[in-house]
XYZ file of C-alpha atoms in Angstrom:
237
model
C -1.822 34.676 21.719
C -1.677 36.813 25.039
C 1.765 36.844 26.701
C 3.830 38.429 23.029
C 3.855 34.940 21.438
C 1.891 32.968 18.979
C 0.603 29.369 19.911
C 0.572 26.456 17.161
C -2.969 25.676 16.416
C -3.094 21.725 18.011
C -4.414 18.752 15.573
C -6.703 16.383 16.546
C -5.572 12.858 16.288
C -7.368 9.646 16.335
C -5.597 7.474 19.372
C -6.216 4.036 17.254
C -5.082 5.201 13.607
C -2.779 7.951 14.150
C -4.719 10.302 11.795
C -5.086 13.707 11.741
C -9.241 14.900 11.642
C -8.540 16.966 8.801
C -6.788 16.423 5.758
C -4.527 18.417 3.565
C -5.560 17.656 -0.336
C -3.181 20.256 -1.588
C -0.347 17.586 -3.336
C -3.811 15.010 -4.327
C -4.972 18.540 -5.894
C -1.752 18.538 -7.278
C -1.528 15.606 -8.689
C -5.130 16.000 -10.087
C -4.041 18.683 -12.086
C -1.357 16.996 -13.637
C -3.293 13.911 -14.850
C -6.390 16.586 -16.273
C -3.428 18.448 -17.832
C -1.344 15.638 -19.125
C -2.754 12.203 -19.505
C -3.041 10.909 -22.802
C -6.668 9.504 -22.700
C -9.936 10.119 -21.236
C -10.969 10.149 -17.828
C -13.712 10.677 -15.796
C -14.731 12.524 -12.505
C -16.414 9.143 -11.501
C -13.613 7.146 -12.716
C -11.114 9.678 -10.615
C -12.916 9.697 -7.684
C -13.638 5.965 -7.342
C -9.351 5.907 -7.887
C -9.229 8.005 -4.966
C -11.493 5.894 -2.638
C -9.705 2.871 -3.987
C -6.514 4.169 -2.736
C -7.520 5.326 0.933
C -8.624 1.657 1.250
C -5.432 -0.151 -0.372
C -2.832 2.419 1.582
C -3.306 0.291 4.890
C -1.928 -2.850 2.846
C -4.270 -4.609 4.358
C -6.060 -6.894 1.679
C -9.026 -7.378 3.560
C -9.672 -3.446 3.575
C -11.623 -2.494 0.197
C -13.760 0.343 -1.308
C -16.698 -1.255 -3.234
C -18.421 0.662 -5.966
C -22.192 0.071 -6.544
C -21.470 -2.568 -8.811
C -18.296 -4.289 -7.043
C -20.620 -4.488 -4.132
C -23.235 -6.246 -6.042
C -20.986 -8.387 -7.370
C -19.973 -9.154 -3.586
C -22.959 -9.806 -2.878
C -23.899 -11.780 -5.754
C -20.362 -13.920 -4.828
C -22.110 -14.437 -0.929
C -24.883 -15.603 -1.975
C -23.259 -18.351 -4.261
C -24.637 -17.747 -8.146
C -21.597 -16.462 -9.908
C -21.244 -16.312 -14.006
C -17.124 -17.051 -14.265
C -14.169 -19.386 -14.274
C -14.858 -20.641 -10.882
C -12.010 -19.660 -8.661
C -11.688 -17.941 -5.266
C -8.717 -15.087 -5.471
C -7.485 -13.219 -2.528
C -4.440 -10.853 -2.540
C -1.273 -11.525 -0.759
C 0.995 -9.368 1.111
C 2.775 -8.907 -1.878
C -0.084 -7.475 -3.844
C -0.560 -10.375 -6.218
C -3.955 -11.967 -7.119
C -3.166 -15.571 -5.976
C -6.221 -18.683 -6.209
C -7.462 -19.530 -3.358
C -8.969 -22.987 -4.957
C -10.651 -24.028 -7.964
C -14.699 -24.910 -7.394
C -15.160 -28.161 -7.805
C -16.512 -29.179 -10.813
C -15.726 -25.562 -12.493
C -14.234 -24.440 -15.577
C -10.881 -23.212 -13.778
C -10.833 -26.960 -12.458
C -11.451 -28.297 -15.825
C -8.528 -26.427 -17.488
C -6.144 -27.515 -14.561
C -5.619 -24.438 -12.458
C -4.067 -25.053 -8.897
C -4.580 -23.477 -5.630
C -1.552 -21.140 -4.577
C -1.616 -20.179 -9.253
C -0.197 -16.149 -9.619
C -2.751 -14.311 -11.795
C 0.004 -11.704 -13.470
C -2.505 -10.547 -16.267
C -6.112 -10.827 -17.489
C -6.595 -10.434 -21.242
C -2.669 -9.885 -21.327
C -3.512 -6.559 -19.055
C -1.746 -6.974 -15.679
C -2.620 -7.429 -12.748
C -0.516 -6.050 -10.538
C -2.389 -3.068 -8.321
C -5.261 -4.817 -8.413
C -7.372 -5.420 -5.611
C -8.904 -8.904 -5.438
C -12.660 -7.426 -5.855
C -11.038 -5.973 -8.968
C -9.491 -9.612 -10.552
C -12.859 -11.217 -10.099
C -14.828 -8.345 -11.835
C -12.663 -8.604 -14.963
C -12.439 -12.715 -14.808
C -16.021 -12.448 -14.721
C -18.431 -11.616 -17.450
C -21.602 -13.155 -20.175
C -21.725 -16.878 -19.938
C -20.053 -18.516 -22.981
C -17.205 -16.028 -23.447
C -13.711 -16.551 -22.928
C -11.222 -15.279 -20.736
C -7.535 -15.682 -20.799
C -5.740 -15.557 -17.692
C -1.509 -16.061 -17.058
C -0.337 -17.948 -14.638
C 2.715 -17.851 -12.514
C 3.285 -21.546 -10.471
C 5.604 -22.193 -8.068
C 7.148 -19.029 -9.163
C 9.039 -20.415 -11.976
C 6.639 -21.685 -14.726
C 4.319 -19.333 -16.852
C 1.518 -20.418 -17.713
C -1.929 -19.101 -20.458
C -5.399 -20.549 -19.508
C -8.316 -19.744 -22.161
C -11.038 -20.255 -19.829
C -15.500 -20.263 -21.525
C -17.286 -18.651 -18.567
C -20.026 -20.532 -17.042
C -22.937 -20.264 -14.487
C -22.359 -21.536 -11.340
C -23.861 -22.300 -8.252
C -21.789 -23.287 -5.373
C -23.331 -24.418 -1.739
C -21.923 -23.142 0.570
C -21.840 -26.307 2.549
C -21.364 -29.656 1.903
C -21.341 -33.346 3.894
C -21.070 -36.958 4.376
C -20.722 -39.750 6.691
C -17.188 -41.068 6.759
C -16.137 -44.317 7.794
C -15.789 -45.187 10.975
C -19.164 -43.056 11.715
C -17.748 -39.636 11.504
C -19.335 -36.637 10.606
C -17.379 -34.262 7.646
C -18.514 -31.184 7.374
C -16.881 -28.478 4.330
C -17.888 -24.767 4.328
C -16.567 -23.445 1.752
C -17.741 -19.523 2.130
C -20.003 -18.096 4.418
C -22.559 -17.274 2.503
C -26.328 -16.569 3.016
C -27.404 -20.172 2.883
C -24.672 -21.504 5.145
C -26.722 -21.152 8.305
C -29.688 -23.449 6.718
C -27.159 -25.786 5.215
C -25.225 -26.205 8.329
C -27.999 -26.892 10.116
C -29.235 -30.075 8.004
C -26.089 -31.558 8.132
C -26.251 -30.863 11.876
C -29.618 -32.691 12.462
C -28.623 -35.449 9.267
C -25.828 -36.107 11.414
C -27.616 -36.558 15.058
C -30.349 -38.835 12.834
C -27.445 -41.137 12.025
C -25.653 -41.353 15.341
C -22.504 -40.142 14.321
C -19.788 -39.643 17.791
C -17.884 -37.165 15.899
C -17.909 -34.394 13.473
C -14.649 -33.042 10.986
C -15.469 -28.860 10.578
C -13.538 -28.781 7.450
C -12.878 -24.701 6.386
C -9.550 -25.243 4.813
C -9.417 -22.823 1.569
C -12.754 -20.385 3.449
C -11.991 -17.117 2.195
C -14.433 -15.565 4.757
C -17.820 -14.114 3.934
C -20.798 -13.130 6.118
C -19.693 -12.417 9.773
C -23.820 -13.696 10.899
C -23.393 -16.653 9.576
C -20.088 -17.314 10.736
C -21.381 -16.794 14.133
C -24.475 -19.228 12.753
C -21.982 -22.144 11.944
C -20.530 -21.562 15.587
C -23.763 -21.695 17.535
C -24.676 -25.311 16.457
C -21.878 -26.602 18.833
């Protein structure tokens, strides 16, 4: 104000997301009010909230953006460092928002009852999947060793499939290697995990012992992991 005319207050923008500082949580209020008013079931503040955080971090689309609760973050962590009570598959989630296998673990019940890397989870327990975030799929796959867990299966995105999978204990290295014929080093890292870095390292030096000229880094199917020891694995070249 000052010269008879009345300014619009400016926003503040952030140059690398395009988002405003502040927020207007009017139409989430809104919405809020309708599910307290209407839904047919019971709900929680925590279980509200958590759907809130859930869906800042799944709005980018970006499926390697997540919210963890305490427990999906143990669970993470638990995954990283390689002791996981399951089936024994790696998920990730695709552009298109469905919970695809990554591979099965060697050796694992989802490799025993014949599941395939590139499989469509559409449901768990006949509940869908769909909207689910990958952190999600494993937490419900997952559960007391010895129990079952049914999961359907979409191949080549024609056949349907129903897997009842016994969940099971497993450990799984991170790393793994051999000398190949014609003296060549192969070296698999499967996750980077918090023993890859140690791992890595003894095949590293098992490999100088025996000579070898030349060394396969094999990280097909790596879902990712630990950034440190990413940059671990990288420093023994």
């Amino acid at each position: 104000m000052g010269q008879g005319g009345i300014l619009p207050l400016r926003q503040s923008y952030n140059s690398r997301t395009n988002l405003p500082k502040s927020f207007d949580y009017s139409q989430v209020d809104t919405v809020y009010q309708a599910l307290r008013e209407n839904y047919d079931g019971k709900l929680t503040e925590e279980q509200v909230l958590n759907g809130l955080k859930h869906g800042l971090a799944t709005s980018t689309k970006d499926p390697y953006t997540e919210f963890f609760t305490a427990k999906e973050a143990d669970e993470f962590n638990n995954d990283l460092q390689g002791t996981i009570t399951g089936v024994g598959a790696k998920l990730e989630l695709d552009q298109d928002g469905n919970i695809v296998i990554v591979a099965p673990l060697s050796g694992s019940p989802a490799e025993a009852a014949g599941l395939r890397a590139k499989d469509i989870i559409t449901a768990i327990d006949d509940k869908s999947s769909y909207g689910l975030t990958a952190t999600e799929a494993v937490l419900k796959i997952r559960g007391p060793k010895g129990k079952k867990v049914k999961l359907t299966i979409v191949r080549d995105a024609k056949q349907q499939l129903e897997f009842t999978i016994t969940r099971d204990t497993i450990h799984v290295p991170s790393v793994e290697s051999k000398v190949l014929e014609g003296n060549i080093g192969y070296m698999q890292v499967s996750q980077f995990s918090g023993d890859t870095d140690e791992l890595a390292l003894k095949a590293a030096q098992s490999f100088r012992e025996k000579g070898v000229d030349k060394v396969i880094l094999d990280l097909r199917d790596n879902p990712g992991g630990e950034v440190s020891a990413a940059i671990g694995l990288s420093g023994l070249w």
